[in-house]
PDB file of C-alpha atoms in Angstrom:
ATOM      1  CA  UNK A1462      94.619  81.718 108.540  1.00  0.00           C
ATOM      2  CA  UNK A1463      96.093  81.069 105.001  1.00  0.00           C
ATOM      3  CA  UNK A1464      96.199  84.160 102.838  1.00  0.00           C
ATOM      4  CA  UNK A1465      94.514  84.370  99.135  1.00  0.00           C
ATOM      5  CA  UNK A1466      97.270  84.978  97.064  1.00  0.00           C
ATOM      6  CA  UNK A1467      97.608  88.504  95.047  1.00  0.00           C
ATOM      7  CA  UNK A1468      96.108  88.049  91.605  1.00  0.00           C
ATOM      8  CA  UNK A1469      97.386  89.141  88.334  1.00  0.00           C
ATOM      9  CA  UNK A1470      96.947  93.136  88.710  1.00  0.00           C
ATOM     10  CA  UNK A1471      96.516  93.519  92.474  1.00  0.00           C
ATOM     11  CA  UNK A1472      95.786  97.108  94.553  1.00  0.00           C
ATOM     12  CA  UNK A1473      97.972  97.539  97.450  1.00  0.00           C
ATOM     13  CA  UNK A1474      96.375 100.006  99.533  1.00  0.00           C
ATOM     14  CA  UNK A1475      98.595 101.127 102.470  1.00  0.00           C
ATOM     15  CA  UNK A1476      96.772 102.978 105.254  1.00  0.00           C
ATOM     16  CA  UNK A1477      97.791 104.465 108.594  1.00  0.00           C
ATOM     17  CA  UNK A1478      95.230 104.997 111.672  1.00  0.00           C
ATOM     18  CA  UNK A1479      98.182 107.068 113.383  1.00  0.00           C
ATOM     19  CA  UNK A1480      98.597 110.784 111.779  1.00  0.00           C
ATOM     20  CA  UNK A1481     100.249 113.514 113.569  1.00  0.00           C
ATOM     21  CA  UNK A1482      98.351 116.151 110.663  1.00  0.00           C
ATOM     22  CA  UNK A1483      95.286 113.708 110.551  1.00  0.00           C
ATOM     23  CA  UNK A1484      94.738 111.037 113.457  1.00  0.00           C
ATOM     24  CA  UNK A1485      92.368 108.538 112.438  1.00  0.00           C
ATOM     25  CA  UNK A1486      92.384 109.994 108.787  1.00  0.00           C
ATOM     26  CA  UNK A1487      91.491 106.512 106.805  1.00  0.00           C
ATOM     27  CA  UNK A1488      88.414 106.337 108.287  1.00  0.00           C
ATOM     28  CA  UNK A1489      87.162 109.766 107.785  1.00  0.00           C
ATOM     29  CA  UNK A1490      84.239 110.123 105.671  1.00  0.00           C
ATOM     30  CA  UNK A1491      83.830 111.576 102.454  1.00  0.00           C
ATOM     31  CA  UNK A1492      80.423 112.581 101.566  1.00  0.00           C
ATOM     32  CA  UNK A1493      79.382 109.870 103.469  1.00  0.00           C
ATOM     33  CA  UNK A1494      81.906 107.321 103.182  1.00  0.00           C
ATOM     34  CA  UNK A1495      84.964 106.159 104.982  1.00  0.00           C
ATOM     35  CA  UNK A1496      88.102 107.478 102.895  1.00  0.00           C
ATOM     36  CA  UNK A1497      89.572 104.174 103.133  1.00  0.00           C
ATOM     37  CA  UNK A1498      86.525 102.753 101.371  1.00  0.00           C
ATOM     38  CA  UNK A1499      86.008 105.059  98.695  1.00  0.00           C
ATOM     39  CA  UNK A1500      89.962 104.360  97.432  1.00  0.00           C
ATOM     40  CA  UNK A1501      89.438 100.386  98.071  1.00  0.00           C
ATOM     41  CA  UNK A1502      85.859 100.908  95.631  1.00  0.00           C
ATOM     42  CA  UNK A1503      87.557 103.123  93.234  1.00  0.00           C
ATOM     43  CA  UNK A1504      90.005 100.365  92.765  1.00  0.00           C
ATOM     44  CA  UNK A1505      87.926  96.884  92.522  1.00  0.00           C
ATOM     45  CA  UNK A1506      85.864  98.613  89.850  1.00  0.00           C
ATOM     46  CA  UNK A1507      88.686  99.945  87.908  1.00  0.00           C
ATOM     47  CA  UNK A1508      88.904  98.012  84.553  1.00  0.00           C
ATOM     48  CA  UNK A1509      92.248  95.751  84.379  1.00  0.00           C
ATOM     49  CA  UNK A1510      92.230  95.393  88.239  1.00  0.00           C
ATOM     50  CA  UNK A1511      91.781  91.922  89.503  1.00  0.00           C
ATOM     51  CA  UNK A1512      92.125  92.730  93.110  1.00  0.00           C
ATOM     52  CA  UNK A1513      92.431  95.227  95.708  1.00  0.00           C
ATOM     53  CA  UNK A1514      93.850  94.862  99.139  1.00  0.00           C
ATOM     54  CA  UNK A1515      94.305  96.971 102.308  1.00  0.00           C
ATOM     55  CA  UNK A1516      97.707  96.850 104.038  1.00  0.00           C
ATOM     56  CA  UNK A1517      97.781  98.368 108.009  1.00  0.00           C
ATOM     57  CA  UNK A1518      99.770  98.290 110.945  1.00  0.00           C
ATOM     58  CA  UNK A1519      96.333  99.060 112.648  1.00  0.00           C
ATOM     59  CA  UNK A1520      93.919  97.031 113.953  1.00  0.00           C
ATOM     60  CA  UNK A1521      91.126  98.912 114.109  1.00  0.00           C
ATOM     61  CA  UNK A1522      91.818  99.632 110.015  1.00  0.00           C
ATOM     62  CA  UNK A1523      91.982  96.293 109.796  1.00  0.00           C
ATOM     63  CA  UNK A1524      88.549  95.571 111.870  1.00  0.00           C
ATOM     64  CA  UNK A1525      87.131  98.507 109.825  1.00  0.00           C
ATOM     65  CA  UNK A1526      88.285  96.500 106.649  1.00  0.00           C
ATOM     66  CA  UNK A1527      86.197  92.909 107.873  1.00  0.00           C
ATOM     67  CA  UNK A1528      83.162  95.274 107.713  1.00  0.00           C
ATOM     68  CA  UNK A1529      83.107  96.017 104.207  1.00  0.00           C
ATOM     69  CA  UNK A1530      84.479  92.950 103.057  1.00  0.00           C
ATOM     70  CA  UNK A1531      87.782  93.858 101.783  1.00  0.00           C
ATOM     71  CA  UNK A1532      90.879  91.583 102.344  1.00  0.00           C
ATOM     72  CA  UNK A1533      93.468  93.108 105.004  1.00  0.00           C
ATOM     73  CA  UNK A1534      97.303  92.372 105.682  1.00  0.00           C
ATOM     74  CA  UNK A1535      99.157  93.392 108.801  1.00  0.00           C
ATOM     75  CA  UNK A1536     102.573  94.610 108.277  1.00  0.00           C
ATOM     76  CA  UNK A1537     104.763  95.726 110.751  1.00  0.00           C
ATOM     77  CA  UNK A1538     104.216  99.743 112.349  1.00  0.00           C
ATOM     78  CA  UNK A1539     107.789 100.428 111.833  1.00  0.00           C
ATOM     79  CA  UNK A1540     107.879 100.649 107.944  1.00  0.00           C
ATOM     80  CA  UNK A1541     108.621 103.881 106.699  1.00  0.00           C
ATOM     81  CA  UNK A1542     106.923 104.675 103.905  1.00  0.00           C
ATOM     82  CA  UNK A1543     103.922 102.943 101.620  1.00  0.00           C
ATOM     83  CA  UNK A1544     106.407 101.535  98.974  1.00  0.00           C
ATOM     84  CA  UNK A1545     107.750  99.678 101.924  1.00  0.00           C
ATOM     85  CA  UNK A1546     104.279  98.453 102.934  1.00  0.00           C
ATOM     86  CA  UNK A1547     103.199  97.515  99.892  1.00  0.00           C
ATOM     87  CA  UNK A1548     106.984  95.000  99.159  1.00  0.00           C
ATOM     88  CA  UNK A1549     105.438  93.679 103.014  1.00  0.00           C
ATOM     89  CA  UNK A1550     101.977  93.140 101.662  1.00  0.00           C
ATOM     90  CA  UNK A1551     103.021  90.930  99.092  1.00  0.00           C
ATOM     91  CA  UNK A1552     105.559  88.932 101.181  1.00  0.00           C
ATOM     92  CA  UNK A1553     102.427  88.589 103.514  1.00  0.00           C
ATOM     93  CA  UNK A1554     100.541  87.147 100.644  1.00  0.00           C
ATOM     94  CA  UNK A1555     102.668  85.026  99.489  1.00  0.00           C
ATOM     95  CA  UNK A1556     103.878  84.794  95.638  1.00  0.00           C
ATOM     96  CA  UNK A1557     103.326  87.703  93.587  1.00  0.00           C
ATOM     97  CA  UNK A1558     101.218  89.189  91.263  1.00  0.00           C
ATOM     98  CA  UNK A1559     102.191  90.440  87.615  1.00  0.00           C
ATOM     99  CA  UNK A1560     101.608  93.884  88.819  1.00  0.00           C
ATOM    100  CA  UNK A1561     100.929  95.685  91.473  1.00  0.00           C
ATOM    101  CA  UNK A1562      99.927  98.997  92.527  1.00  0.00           C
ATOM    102  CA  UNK A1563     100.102 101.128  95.292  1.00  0.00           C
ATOM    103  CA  UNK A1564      97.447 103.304  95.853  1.00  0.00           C
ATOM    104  CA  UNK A1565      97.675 105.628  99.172  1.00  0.00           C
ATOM    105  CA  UNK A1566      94.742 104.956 101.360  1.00  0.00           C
ATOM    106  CA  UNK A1567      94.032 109.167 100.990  1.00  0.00           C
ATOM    107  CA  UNK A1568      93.683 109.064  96.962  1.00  0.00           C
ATOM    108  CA  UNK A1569      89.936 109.034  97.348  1.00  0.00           C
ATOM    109  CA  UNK A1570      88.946 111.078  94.268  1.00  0.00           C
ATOM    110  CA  UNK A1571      91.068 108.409  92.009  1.00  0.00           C
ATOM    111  CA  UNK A1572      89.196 107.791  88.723  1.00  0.00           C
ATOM    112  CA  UNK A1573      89.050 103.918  87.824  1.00  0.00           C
ATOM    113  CA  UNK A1574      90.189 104.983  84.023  1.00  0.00           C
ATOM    114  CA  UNK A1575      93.618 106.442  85.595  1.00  0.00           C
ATOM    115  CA  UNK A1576      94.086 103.245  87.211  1.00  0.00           C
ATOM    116  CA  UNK A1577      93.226 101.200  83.836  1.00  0.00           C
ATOM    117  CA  UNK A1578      95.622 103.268  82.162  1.00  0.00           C
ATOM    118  CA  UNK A1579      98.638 102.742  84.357  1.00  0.00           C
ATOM    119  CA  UNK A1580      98.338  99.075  84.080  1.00  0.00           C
ATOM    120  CA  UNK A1581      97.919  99.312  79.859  1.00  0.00           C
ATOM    121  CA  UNK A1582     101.293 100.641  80.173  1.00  0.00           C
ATOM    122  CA  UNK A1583     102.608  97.021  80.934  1.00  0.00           C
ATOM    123  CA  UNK A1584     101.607  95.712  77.981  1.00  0.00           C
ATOM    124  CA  UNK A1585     105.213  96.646  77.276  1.00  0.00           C
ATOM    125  CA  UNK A1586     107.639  94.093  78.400  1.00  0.00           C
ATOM    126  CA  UNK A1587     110.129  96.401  79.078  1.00  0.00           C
ATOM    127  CA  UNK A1588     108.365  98.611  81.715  1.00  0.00           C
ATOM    128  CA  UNK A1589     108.765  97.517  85.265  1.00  0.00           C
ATOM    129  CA  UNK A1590     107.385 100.760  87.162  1.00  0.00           C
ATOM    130  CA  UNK A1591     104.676 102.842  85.815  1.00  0.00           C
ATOM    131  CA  UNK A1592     103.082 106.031  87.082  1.00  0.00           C
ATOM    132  CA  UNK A1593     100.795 108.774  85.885  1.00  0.00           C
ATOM    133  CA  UNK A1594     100.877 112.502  84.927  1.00  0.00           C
ATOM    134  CA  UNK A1595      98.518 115.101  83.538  1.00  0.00           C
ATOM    135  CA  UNK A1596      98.952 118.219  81.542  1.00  0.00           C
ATOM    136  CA  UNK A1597      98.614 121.489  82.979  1.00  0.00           C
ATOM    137  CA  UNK A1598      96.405 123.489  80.917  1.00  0.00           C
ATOM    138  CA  UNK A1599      97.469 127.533  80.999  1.00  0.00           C
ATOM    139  CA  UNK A1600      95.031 128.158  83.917  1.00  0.00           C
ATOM    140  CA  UNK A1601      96.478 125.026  85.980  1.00  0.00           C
ATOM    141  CA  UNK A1602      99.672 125.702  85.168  1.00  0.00           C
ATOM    142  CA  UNK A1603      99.634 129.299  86.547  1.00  0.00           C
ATOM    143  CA  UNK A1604      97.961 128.704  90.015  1.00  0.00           C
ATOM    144  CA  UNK A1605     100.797 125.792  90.026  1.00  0.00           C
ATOM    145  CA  UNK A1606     103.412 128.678  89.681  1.00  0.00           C
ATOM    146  CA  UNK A1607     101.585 131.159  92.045  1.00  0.00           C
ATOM    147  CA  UNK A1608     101.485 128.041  94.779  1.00  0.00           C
ATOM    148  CA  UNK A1609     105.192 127.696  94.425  1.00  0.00           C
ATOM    149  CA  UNK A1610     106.134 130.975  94.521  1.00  0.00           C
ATOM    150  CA  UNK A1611     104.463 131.300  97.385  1.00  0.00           C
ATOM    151  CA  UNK A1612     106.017 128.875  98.989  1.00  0.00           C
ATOM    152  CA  UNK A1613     103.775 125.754  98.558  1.00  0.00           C
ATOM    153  CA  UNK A1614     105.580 122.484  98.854  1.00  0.00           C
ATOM    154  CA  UNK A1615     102.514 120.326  97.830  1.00  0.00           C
ATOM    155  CA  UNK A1616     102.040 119.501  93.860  1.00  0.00           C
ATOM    156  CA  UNK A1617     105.277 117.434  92.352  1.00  0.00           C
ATOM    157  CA  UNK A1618     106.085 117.954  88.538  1.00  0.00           C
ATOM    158  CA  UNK A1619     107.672 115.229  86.158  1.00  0.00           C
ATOM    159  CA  UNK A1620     109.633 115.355  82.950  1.00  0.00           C
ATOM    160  CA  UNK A1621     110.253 112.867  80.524  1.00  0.00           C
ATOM    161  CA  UNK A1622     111.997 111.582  77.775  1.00  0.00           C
ATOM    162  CA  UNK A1623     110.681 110.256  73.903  1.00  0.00           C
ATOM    163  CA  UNK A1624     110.247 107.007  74.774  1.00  0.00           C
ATOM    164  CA  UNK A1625     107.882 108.369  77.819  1.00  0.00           C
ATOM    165  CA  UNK A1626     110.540 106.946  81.199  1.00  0.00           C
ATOM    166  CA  UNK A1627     110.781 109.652  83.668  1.00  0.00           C
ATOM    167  CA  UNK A1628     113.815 112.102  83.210  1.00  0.00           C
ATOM    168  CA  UNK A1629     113.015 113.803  86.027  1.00  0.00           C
ATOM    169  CA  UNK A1630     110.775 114.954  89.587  1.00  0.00           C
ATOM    170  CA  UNK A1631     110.896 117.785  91.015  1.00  0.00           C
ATOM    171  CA  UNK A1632     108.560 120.088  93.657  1.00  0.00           C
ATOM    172  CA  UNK A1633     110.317 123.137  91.858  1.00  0.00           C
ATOM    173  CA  UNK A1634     108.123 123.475  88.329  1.00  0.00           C
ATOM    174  CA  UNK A1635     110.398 121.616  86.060  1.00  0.00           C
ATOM    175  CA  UNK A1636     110.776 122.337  83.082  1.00  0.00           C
ATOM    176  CA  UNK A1637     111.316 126.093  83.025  1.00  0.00           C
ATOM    177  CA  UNK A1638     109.211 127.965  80.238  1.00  0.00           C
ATOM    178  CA  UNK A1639     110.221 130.903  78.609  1.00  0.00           C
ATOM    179  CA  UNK A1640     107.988 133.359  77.558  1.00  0.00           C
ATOM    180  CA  UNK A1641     108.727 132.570  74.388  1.00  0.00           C
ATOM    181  CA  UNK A1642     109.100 128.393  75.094  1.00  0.00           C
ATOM    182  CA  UNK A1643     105.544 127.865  72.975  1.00  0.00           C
ATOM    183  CA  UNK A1644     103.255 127.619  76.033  1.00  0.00           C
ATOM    184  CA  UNK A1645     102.800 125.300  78.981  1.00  0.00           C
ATOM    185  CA  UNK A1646     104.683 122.047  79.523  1.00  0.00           C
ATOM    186  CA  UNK A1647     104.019 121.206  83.101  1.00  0.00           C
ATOM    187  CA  UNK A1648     103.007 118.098  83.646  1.00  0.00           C
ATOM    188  CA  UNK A1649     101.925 117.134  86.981  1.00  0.00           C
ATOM    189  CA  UNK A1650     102.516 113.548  88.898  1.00  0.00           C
ATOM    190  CA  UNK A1651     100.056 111.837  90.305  1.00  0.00           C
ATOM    191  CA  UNK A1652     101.332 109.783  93.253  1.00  0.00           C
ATOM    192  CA  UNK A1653     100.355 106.519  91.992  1.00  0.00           C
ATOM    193  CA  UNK A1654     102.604 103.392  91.338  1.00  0.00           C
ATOM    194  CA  UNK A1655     102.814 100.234  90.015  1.00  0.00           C
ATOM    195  CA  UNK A1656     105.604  97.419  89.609  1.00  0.00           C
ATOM    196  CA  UNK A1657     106.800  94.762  88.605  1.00  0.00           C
ATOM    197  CA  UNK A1658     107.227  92.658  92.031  1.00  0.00           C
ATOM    198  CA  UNK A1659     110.552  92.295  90.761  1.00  0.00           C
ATOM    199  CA  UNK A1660     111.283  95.684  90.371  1.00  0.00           C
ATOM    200  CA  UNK A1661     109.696  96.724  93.555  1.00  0.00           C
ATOM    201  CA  UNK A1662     111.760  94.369  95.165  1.00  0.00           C
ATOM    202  CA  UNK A1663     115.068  95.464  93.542  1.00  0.00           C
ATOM    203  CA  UNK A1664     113.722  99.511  94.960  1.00  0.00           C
ATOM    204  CA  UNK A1665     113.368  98.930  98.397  1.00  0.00           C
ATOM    205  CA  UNK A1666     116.449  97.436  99.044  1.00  0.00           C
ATOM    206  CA  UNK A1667     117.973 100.378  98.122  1.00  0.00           C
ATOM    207  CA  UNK A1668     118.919 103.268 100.196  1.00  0.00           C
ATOM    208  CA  UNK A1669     118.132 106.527  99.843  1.00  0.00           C
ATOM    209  CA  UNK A1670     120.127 108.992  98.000  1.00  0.00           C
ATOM    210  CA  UNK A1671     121.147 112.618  98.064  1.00  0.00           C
ATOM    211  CA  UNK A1672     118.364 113.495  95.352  1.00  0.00           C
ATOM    212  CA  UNK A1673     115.678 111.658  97.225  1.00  0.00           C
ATOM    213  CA  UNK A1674     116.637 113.550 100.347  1.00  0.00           C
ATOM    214  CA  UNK A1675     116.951 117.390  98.932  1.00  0.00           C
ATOM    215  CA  UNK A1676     113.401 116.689  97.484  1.00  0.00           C
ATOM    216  CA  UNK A1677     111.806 114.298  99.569  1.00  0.00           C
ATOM    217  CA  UNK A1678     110.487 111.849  96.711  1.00  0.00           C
ATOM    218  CA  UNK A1679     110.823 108.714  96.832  1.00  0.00           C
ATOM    219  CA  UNK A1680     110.548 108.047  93.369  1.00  0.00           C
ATOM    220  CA  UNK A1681     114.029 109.956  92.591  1.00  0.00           C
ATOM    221  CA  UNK A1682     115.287 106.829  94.250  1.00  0.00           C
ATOM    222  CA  UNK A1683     114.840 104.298  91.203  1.00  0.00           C
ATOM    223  CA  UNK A1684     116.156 107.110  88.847  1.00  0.00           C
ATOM    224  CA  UNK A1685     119.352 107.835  90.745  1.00  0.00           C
ATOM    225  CA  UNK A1686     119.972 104.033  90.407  1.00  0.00           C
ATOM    226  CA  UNK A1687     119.353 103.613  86.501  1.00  0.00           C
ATOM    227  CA  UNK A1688     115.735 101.789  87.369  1.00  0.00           C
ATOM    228  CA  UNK A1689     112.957 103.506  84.478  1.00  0.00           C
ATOM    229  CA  UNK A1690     109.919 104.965  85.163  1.00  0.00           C
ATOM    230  CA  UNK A1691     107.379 104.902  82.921  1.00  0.00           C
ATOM    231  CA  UNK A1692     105.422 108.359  82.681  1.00  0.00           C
ATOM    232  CA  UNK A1693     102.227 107.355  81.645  1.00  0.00           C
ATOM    233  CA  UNK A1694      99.811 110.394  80.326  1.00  0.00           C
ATOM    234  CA  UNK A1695      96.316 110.830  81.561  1.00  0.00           C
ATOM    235  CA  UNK A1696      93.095 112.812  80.921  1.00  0.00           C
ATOM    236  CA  UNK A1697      90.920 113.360  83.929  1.00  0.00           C
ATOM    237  CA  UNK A1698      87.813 114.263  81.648  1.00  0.00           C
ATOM    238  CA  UNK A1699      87.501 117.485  83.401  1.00  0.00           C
ATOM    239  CA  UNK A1700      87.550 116.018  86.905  1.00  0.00           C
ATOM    240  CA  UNK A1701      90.294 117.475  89.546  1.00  0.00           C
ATOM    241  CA  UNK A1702      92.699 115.272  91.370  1.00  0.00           C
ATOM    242  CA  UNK A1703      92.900 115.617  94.871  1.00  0.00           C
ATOM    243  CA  UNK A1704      94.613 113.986  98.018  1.00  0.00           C
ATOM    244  CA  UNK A1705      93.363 114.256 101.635  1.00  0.00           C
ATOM    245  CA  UNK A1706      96.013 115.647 104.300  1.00  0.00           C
ATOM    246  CA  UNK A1707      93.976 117.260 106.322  1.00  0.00           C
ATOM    247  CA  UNK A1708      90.111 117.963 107.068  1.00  0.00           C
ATOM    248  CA  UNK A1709      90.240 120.914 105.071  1.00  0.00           C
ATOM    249  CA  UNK A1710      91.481 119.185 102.347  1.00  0.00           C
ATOM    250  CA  UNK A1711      88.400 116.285 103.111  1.00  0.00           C
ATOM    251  CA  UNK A1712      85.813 118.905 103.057  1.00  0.00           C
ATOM    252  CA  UNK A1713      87.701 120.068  99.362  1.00  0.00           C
ATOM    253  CA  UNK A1714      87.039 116.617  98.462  1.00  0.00           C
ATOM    254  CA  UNK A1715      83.543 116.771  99.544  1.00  0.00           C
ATOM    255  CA  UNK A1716      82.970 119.946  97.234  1.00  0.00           C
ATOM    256  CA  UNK A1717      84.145 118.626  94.512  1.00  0.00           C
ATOM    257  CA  UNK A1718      82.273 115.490  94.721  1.00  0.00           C
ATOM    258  CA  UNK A1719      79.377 117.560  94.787  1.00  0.00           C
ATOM    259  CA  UNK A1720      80.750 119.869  91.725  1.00  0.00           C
ATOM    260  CA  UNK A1721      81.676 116.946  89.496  1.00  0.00           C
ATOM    261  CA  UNK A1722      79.762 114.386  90.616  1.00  0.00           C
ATOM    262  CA  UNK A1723      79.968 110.356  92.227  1.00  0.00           C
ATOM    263  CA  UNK A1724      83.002 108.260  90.825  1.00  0.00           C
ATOM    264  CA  UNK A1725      81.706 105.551  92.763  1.00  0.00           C
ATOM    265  CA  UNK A1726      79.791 102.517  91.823  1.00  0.00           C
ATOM    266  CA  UNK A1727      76.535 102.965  93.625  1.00  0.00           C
ATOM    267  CA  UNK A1728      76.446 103.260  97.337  1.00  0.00           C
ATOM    268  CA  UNK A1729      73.887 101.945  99.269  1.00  0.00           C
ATOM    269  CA  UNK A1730      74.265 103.536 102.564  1.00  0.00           C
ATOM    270  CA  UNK A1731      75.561 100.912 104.718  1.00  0.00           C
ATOM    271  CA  UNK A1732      79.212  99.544 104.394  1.00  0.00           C
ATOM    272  CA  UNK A1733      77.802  98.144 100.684  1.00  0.00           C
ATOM    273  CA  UNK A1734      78.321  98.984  97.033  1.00  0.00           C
ATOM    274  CA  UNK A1735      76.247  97.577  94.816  1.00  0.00           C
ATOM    275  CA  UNK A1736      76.980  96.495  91.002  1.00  0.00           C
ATOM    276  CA  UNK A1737      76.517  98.934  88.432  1.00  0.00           C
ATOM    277  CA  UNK A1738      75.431  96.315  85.581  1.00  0.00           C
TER     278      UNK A1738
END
């Protein structure tokens, strides 16, 4: 079967049936509908997104994909990690898009505007990898530093410089405040990337490094070898962010679907959306 080539902004959406926290977690549902399909909805109505694909080692993700009429790449079960499967993804598809994005198949309470905003960012020639972050506000900012302090390894914090590239990531609350530091600076990450093919490229060939490996993120790799990120600030208009790692945190997501309401376009109760318009 030949392979539609990745479009100008394309959505790589890696997702994993196997989870040793989670087994079969992709297909969960969510108020109704498979994770995997709320992320893949969220991103083909996002503004600035020309395409959204799902990338597996599974095939009963990728059967589960056929059903709702998204396109599917296999890549091979021993990549590591979804920056990995994404590089595969493209190689699958042959060529390369402008940009593209990897959004984990478990981001299911991504609004579209976060992902329009990311991809603004490259309206800049000089960015090649682009992520988000949102201000704490006081009350956010304190439960952050409770969580922590209690041990919490969840919740990753970015600073960054003038010119908005990433100084640096951290699961400790970076930058320290003092009382006296004129109030909250926390802003937190949202584990969502895009690249320049090029770029993305360049990262994975890489190896990991010593910062990487004390805190586990992935993304310290590019900075450790001179490769800018580009922070890029964003309001969630009151909503909360939220990844699934676990059916607690599904049944979280669930709550605050019902709290804040649908992000969806509308759902029609089979495996179909239907258009807004």
């Amino acid at each position: 079967m030949t392979m539609a080539k990745p479009k100008q902004n394309t959505v790589i959406i890696p997702a994993r049936y196997g989870s040793t926290r989670f087994p079969g977690k992709p297909l969960h549902p969510i108020a109704g509908v498979p994770m995997l399909q709320r992320v893949w909805a969220l991103a083909k109505s996002a503004p600035g997104v020309d395409d959204a694909v799902i990338a597996t080692d599974d095939d009963r993700i990728a059967q589960f994909a056929g059903k709702i009429g998204a396109q599917c790449v296999m890549t091979a079960p021993e990549i590591r990690n979804g920056t990995e499967r994404v590089a595969a993804a493209l190689d699958v598809l042959g060529g390369a898009p402008d940009v593209a994005v990897n959004l984990q198949g478990d981001a299911a309470l991504t609004a579209p505007w976060v992902l329009q905003k990311v991809l603004q960012a490259f309206a800049d020639p000089a960015v090649q990898i682009a992520t988000p972050a949102t201000q704490m506000s006081a009350e956010a900012a304190e439960k952050f530093l409770q969580a922590k302090k209690a041990g919490e390894a969840g919740g990753t914090t970015v600073v960054f410089g003038k010119n908005m590239d990433a100084l640096y990531f951290s699961k400790s609350p970076v930058p320290f405040n003092r009382p006296s530091g004129g109030g909250p600076l926390l802003h937190r990450h949202i584990g969502l990337y895009a690249y320049r093919p090029v770029a993305l490229k360049q990262l994975v060939a890489l190896p990991p490094g010593p910062l990487e490996q004390a805190e586990q993120l992935e993304q310290l790799r590019a900075l450790e070898n001179g490769i800018a990120i580009r922070v890029v600030p964003v309001d969630y208009r009151g909503r909360t962010h939220w990844g699934v790692d676990s059916e607690e945190d599904a049944r979280r997501a669930e709550a605050l679907i019902k709290a804040e309401g649908e992000l969806l376009p509308v759902y029609d109760g089979s495996y179909r959306f239907t258009d807004t318009a």
